[in-house]
CSV table of C-alpha atoms in Angstrom, one decimal:
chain,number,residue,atom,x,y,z
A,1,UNK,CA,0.0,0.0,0.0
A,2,UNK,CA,1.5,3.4,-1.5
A,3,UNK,CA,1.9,6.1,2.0
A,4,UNK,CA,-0.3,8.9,1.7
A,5,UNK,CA,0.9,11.8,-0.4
A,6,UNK,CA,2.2,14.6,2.0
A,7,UNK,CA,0.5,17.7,1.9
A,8,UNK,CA,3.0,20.1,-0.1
A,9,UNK,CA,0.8,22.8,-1.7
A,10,UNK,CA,0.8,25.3,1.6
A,11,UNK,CA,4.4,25.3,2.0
A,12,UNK,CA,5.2,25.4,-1.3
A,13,UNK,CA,3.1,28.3,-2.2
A,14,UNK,CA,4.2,30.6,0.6
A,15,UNK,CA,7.8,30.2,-0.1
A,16,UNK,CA,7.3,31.2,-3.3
A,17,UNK,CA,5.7,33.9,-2.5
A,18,UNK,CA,8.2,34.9,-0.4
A,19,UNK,CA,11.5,33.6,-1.7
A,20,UNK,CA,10.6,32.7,-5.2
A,21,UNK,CA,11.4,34.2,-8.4
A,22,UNK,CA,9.0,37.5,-8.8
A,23,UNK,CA,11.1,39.8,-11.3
A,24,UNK,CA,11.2,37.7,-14.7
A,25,UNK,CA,9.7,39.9,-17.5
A,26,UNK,CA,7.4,36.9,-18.5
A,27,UNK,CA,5.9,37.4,-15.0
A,28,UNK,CA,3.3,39.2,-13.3
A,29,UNK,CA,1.3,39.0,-16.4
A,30,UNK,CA,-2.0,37.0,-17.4
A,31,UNK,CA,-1.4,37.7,-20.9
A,32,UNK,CA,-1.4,34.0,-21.9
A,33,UNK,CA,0.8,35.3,-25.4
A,34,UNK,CA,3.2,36.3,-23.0
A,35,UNK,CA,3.6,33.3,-21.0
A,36,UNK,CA,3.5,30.8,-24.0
A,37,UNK,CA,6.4,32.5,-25.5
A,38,UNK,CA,8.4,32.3,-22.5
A,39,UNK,CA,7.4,28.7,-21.8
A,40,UNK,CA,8.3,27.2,-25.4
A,41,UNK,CA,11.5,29.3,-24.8
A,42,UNK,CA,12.3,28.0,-21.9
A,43,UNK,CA,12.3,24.5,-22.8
A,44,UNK,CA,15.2,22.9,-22.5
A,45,UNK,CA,17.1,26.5,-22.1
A,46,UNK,CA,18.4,28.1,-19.3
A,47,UNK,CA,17.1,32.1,-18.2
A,48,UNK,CA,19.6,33.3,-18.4
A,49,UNK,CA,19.8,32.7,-21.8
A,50,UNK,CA,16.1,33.0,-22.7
A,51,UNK,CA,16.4,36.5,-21.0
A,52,UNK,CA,17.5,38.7,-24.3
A,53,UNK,CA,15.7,36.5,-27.0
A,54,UNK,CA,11.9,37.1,-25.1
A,55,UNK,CA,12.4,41.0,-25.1
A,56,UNK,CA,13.5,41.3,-28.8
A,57,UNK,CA,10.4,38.7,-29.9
A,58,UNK,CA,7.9,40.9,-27.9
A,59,UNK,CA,9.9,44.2,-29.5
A,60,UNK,CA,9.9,42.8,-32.8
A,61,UNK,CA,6.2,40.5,-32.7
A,62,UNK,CA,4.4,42.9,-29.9
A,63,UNK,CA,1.4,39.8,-30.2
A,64,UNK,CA,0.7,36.8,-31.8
A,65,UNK,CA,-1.6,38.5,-34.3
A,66,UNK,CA,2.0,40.0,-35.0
A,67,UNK,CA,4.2,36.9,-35.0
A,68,UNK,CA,1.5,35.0,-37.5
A,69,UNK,CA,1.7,37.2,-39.8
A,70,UNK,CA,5.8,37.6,-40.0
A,71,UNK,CA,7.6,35.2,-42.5
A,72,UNK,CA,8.7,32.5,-40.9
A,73,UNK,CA,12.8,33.5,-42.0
A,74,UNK,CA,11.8,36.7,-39.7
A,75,UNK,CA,10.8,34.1,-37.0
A,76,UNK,CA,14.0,31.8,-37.0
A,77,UNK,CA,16.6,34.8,-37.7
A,78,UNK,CA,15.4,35.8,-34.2
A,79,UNK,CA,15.9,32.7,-32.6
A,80,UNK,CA,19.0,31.7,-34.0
A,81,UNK,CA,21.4,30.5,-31.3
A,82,UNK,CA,18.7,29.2,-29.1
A,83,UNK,CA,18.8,25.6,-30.2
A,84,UNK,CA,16.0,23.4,-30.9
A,85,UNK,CA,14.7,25.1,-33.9
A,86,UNK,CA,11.5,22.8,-34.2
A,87,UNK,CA,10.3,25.1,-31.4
A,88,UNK,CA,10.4,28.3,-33.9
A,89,UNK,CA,8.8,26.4,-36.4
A,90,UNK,CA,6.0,25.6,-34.2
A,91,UNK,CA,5.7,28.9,-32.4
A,92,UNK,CA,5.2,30.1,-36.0
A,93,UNK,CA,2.6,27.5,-36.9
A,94,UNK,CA,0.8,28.2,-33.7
A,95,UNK,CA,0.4,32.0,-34.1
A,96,UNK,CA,-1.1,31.2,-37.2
A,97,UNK,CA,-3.8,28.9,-35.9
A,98,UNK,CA,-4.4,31.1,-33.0
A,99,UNK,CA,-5.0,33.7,-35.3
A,100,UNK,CA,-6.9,31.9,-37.6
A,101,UNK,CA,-9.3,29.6,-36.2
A,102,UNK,CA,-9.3,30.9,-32.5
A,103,UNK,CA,-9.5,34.7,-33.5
A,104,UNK,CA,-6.3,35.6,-32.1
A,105,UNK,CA,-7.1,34.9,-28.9
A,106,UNK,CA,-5.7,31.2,-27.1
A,107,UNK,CA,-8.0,28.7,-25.8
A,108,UNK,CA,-8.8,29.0,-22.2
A,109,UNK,CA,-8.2,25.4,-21.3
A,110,UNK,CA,-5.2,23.3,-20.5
A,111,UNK,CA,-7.1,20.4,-23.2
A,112,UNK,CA,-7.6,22.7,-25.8
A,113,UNK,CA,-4.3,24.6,-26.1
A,114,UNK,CA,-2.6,21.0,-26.8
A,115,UNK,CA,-4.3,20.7,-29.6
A,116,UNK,CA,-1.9,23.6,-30.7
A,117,UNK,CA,1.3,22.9,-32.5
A,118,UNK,CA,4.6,22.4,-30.3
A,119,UNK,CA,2.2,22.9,-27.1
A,120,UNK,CA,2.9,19.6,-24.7
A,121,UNK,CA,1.1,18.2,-21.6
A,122,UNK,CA,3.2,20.8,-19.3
A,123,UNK,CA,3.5,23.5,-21.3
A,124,UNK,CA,-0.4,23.8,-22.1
A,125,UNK,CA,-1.0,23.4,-18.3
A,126,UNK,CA,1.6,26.3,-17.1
A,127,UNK,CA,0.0,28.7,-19.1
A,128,UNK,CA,-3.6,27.4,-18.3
A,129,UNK,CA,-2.2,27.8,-14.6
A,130,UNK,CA,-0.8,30.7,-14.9
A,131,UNK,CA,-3.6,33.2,-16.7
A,132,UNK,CA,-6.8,31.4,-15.5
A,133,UNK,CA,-5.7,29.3,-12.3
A,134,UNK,CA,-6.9,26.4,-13.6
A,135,UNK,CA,-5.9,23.2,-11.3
A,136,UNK,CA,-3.8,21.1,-13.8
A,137,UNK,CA,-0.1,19.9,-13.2
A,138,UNK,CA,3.0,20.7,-14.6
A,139,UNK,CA,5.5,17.8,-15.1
A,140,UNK,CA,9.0,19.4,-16.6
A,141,UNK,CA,12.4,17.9,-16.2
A,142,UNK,CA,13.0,19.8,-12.9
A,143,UNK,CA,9.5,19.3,-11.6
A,144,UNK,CA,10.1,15.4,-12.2
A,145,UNK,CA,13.0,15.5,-9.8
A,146,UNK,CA,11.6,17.9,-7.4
A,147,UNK,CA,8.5,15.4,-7.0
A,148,UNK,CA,9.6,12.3,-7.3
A,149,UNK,CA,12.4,13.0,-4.8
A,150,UNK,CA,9.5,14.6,-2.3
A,151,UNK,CA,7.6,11.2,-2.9
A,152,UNK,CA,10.3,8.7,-3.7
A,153,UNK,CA,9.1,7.6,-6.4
A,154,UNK,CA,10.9,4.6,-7.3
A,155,UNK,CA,9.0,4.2,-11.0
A,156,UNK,CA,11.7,4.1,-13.8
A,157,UNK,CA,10.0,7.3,-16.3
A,158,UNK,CA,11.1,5.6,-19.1
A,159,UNK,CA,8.0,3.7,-18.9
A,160,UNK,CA,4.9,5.1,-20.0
A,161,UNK,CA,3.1,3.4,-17.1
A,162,UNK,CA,5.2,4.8,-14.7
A,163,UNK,CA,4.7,8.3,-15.7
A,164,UNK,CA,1.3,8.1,-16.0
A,165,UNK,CA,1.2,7.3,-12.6
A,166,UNK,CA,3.4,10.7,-11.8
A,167,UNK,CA,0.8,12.9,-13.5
A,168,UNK,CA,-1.6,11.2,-11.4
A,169,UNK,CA,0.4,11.8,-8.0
A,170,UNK,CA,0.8,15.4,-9.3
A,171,UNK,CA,-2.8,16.4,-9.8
A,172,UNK,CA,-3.5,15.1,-6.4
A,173,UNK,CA,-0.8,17.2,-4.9
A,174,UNK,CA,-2.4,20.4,-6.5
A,175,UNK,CA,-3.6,23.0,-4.0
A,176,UNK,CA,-7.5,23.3,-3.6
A,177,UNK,CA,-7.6,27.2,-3.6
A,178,UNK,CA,-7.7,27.4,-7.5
A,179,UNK,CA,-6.0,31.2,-6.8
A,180,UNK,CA,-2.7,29.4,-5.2
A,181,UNK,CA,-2.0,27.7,-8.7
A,182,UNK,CA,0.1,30.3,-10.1
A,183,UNK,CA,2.2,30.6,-7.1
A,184,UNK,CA,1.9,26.8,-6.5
A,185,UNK,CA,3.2,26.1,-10.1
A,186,UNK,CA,6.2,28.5,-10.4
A,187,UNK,CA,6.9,27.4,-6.9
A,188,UNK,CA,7.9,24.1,-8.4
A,189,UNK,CA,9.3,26.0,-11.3
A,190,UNK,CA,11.5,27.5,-8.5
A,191,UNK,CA,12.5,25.0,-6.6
A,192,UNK,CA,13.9,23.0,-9.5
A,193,UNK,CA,15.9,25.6,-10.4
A,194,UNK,CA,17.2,26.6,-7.6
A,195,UNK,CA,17.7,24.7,-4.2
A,196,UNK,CA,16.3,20.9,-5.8
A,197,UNK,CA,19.3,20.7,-8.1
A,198,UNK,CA,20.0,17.6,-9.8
A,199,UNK,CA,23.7,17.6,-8.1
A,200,UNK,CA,24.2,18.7,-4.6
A,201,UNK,CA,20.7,19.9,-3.8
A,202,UNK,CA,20.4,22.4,-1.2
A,203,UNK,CA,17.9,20.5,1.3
A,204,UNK,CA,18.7,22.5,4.4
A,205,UNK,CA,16.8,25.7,2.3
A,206,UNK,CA,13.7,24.0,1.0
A,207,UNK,CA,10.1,24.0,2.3
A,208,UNK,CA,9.2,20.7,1.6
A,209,UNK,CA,12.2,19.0,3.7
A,210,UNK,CA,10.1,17.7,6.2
A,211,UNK,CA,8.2,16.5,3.6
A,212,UNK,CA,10.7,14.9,1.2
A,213,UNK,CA,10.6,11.0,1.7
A,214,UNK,CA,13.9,10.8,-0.6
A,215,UNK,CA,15.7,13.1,1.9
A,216,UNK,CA,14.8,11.0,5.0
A,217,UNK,CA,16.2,7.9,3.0
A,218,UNK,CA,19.1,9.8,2.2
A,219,UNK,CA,18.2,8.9,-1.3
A,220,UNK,CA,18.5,12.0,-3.3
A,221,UNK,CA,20.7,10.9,-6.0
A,222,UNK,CA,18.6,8.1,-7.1
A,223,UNK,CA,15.8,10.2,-8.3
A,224,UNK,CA,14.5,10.4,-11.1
A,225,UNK,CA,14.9,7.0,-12.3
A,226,UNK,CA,15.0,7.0,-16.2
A,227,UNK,CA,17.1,4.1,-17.2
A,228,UNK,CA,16.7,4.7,-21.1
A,229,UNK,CA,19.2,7.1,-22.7
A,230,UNK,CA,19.4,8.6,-25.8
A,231,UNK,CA,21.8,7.2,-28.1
A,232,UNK,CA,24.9,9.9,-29.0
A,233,UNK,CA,25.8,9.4,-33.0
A,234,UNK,CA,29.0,10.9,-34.4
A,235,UNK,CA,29.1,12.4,-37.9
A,236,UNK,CA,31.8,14.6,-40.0
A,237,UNK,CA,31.2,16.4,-42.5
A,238,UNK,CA,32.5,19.4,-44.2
A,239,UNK,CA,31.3,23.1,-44.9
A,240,UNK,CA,32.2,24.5,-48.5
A,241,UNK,CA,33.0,28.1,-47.7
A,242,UNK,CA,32.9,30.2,-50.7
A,243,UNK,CA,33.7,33.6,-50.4
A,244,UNK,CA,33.8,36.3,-53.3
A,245,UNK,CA,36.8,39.2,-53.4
A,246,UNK,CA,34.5,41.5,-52.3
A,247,UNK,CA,33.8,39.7,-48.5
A,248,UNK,CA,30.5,37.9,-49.5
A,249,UNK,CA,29.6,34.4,-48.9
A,250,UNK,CA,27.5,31.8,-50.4
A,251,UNK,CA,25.1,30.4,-48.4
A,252,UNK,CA,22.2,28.5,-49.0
A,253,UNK,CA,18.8,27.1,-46.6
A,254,UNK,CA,18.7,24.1,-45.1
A,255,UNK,CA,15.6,21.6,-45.6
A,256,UNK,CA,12.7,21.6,-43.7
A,257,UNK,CA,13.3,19.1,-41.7
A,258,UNK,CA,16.1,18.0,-39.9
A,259,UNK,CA,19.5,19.8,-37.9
A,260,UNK,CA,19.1,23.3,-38.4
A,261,UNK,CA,15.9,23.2,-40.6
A,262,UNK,CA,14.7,26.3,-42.3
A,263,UNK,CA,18.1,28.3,-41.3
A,264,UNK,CA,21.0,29.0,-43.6
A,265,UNK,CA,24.2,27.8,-44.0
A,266,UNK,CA,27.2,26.3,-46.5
A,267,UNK,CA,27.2,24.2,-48.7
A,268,UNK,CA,27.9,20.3,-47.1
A,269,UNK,CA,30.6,18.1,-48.7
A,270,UNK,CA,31.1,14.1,-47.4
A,271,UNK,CA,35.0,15.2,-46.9
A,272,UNK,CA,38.0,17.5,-47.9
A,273,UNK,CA,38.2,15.9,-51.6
A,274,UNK,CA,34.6,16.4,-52.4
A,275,UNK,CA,35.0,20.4,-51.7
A,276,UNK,CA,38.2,20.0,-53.7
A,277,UNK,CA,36.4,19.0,-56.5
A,278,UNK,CA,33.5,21.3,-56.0
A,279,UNK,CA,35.8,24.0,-56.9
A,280,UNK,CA,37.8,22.5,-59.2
A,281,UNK,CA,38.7,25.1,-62.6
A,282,UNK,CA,37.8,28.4,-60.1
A,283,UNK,CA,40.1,30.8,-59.5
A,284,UNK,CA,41.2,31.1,-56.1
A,285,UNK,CA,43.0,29.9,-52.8
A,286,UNK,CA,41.7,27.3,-50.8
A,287,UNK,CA,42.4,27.6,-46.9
A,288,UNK,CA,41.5,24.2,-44.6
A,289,UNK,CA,40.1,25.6,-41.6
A,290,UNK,CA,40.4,24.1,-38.0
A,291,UNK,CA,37.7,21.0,-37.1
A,292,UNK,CA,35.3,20.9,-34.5
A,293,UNK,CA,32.8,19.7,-32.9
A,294,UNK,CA,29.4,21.3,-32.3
A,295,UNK,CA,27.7,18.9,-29.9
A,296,UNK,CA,23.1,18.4,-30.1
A,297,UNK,CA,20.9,16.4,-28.5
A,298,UNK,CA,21.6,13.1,-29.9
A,299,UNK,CA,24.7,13.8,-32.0
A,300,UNK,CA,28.0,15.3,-32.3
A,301,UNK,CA,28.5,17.4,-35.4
A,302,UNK,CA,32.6,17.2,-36.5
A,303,UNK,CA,32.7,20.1,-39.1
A,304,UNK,CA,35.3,21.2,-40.6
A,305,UNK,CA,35.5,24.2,-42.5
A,306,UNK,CA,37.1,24.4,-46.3
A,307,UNK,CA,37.3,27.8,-47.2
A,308,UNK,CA,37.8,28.6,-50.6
A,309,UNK,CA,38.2,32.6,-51.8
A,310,UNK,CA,37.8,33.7,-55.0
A,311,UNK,CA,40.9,35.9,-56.3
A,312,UNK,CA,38.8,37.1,-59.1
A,313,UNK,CA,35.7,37.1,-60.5
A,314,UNK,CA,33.0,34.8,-58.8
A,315,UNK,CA,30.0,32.7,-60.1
A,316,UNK,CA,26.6,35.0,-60.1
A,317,UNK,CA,23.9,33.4,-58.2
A,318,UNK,CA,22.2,32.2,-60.9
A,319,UNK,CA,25.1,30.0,-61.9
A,320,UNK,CA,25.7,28.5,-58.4
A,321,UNK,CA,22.3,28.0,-58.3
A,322,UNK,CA,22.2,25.1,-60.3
A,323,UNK,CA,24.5,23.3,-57.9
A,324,UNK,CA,22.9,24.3,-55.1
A,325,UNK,CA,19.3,26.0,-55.4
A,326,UNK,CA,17.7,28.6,-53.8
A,327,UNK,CA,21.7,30.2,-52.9
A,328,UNK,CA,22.4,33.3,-52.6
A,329,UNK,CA,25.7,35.6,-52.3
A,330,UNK,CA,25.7,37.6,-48.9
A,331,UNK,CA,28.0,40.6,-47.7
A,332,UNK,CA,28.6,40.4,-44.4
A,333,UNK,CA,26.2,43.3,-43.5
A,334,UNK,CA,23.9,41.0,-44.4
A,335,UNK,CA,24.0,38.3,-42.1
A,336,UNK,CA,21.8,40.1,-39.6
A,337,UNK,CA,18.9,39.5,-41.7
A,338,UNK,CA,19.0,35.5,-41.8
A,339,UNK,CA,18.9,32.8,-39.4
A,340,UNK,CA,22.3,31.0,-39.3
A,341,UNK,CA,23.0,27.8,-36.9
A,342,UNK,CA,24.8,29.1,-33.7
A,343,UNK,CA,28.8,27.6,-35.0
A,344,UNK,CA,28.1,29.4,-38.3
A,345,UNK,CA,27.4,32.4,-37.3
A,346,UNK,CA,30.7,32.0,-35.2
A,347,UNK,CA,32.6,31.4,-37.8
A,348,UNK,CA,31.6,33.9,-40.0
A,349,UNK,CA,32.0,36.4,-37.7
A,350,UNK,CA,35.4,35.2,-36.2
């Protein structure tokens, strides 16, 4: 027989409201455009880092109205160097049915907003929480451990039963005032990224230590069990850099799906000779850059980067084109006004 879940929700919600983070622009709003931009931005990235991307969106796409109608290049140029770049393609895409078969304004249930594209279980329910208190669970990565360190929860998540049983522990720890949720759900927010660390948590600080089953056990470390891991692929390849007298490169987009979809970038060769014979009868001087690695979820990416510089006159568009379509030449001032993958833009700018 499972021990009774411990009641968490009334500690939990007045440290927050006392300790817990209060001065994030995303907060302090019920503007649920607001607070699903943050969200999908937040996923998987650190504040920190979210920090400067969420002000130039809203400065640039003031509402969703305005980020529907922007072309989706507009979209990922601004998130370049955030990672994950399905997440701008779906932000896009859910603007646009927001706008379009909700009149611009979002559903006003945690069900019905994950019926919008790149909106999850948790992320549908933070906003829900957040703009109409409505009494749903969260279940991110840091919530996970918070939880199933507070309950020991000894279920490996890999297994779907398993976290179905979570959600169901989760909803039950909800708070009954439906006016605590917001506090109640950045509290856990909070705690996970602060004090409930996944190495060397800070138990002495937290309001639910008297509650935390894993702490009594001394146990901390074990949680959350997830014995299946994502298989890590290697793959080299190398980046045809072309670049005209006058500064310009040739870059091209990448396809829709896949690393880096939708962005631009250079030209891919298999290895060294296939760039050498890429250029083969130009003009120019050939410079083998320094290989790296650019690391992603499931894969490292070892790049290396061929340049090759035209000493005279270059191939127009059109011709380069046929090689590679939908190319273009761009002068460095132009750079701005594409999305490039994080290393590239490095390198260009280097």
């Amino acid at each position: 027989m499972n021990p009774p879940l411990p009641d968490i929700a009334g500690p939990l919600v007045a440290w927050q409201r006392r300790h817990g983070r209060h001065a994030l622009p995303w907060q302090g709003t019920r503007d649920p455009y607001r607070v699903w931009l943050s969200e999908i931005m937040l996923q998987q990235t650190q504040v920190s880092t979210v920090l400067g991307y969420f002000e130039r969106f809203l400065k640039r796409f003031p509402d969703v109205a305005a980020l529907a109608a922007a072309p989706q290049d507009d979209v990922l140029t601004l998130w370049a160097g955030l990672g994950y770049y399905s997440r701008a393609r779906n932000l896009h895409r859910c603007a646009q049915q927001v706008v379009a078969q909700h009149g611009g304004a979002f559903p006003r249930s945690a069900q019905a907003l994950q019926a919008l594209p790149g909106i999850g279980r948790s992320t549908a329910a933070a906003i829900a929480a957040f703009c109409w208190d409505e009494r749903v669970p969260i279940l991110d990565g840091n919530v996970k451990r918070v939880l199933t360190r507070v309950l020991a929860f000894d279920g490996d998540l890999a297994e779907t039963r398993h976290e179905r049983a979570l959600w169901a522990q989760a909803q039950d720890l909800l708070p009954l005032p439906a006016q605590d949720m917001p506090a109640y759900t950045q509290g856990l927010m909070d705690l996970g990224a602060t004090l409930c660390s996944q190495r060397q948590p800070r138990c002495t600080d937290c309001p639910l230590q008297a509650h935390c089953r894993a702490r009594a056990e001394d146990r901390t470390a074990e949680f959350p069990r997830k014995t299946r891991k994502l298989k890590r692929s290697r793959v080299a390849l190398t980046w045809l850099w072309l670049r005209r007298a006058d500064g310009a490169h040739w870059l091209l987009p990448r396809p829709a799906r896949g690393v880096w979809a939708g962005l631009w970038s250079l030209p891919e060769c298999a290895n060294v000779a296939e760039a050498q014979a890429a250029v083969q009868g130009w003009q120019g001087t050939a410079t083998p850059g320094e290989t790296f690695t650019h690391v992603l979820t499931h894969r490292d990416l070892v790049i290396t980067p061929w340049q090759f510089r035209f000493s005279g006159e270059a191939p127009s568009a059109e011709q380069l084109q046929h090689r590679w379509p939908g190319g273009r030449w761009l002068a460095p001032a132009e750079l701005d006004a594409v999305g490039l993958p994080a290393p590239l833009t490095r390198l260009l700018r280097r």
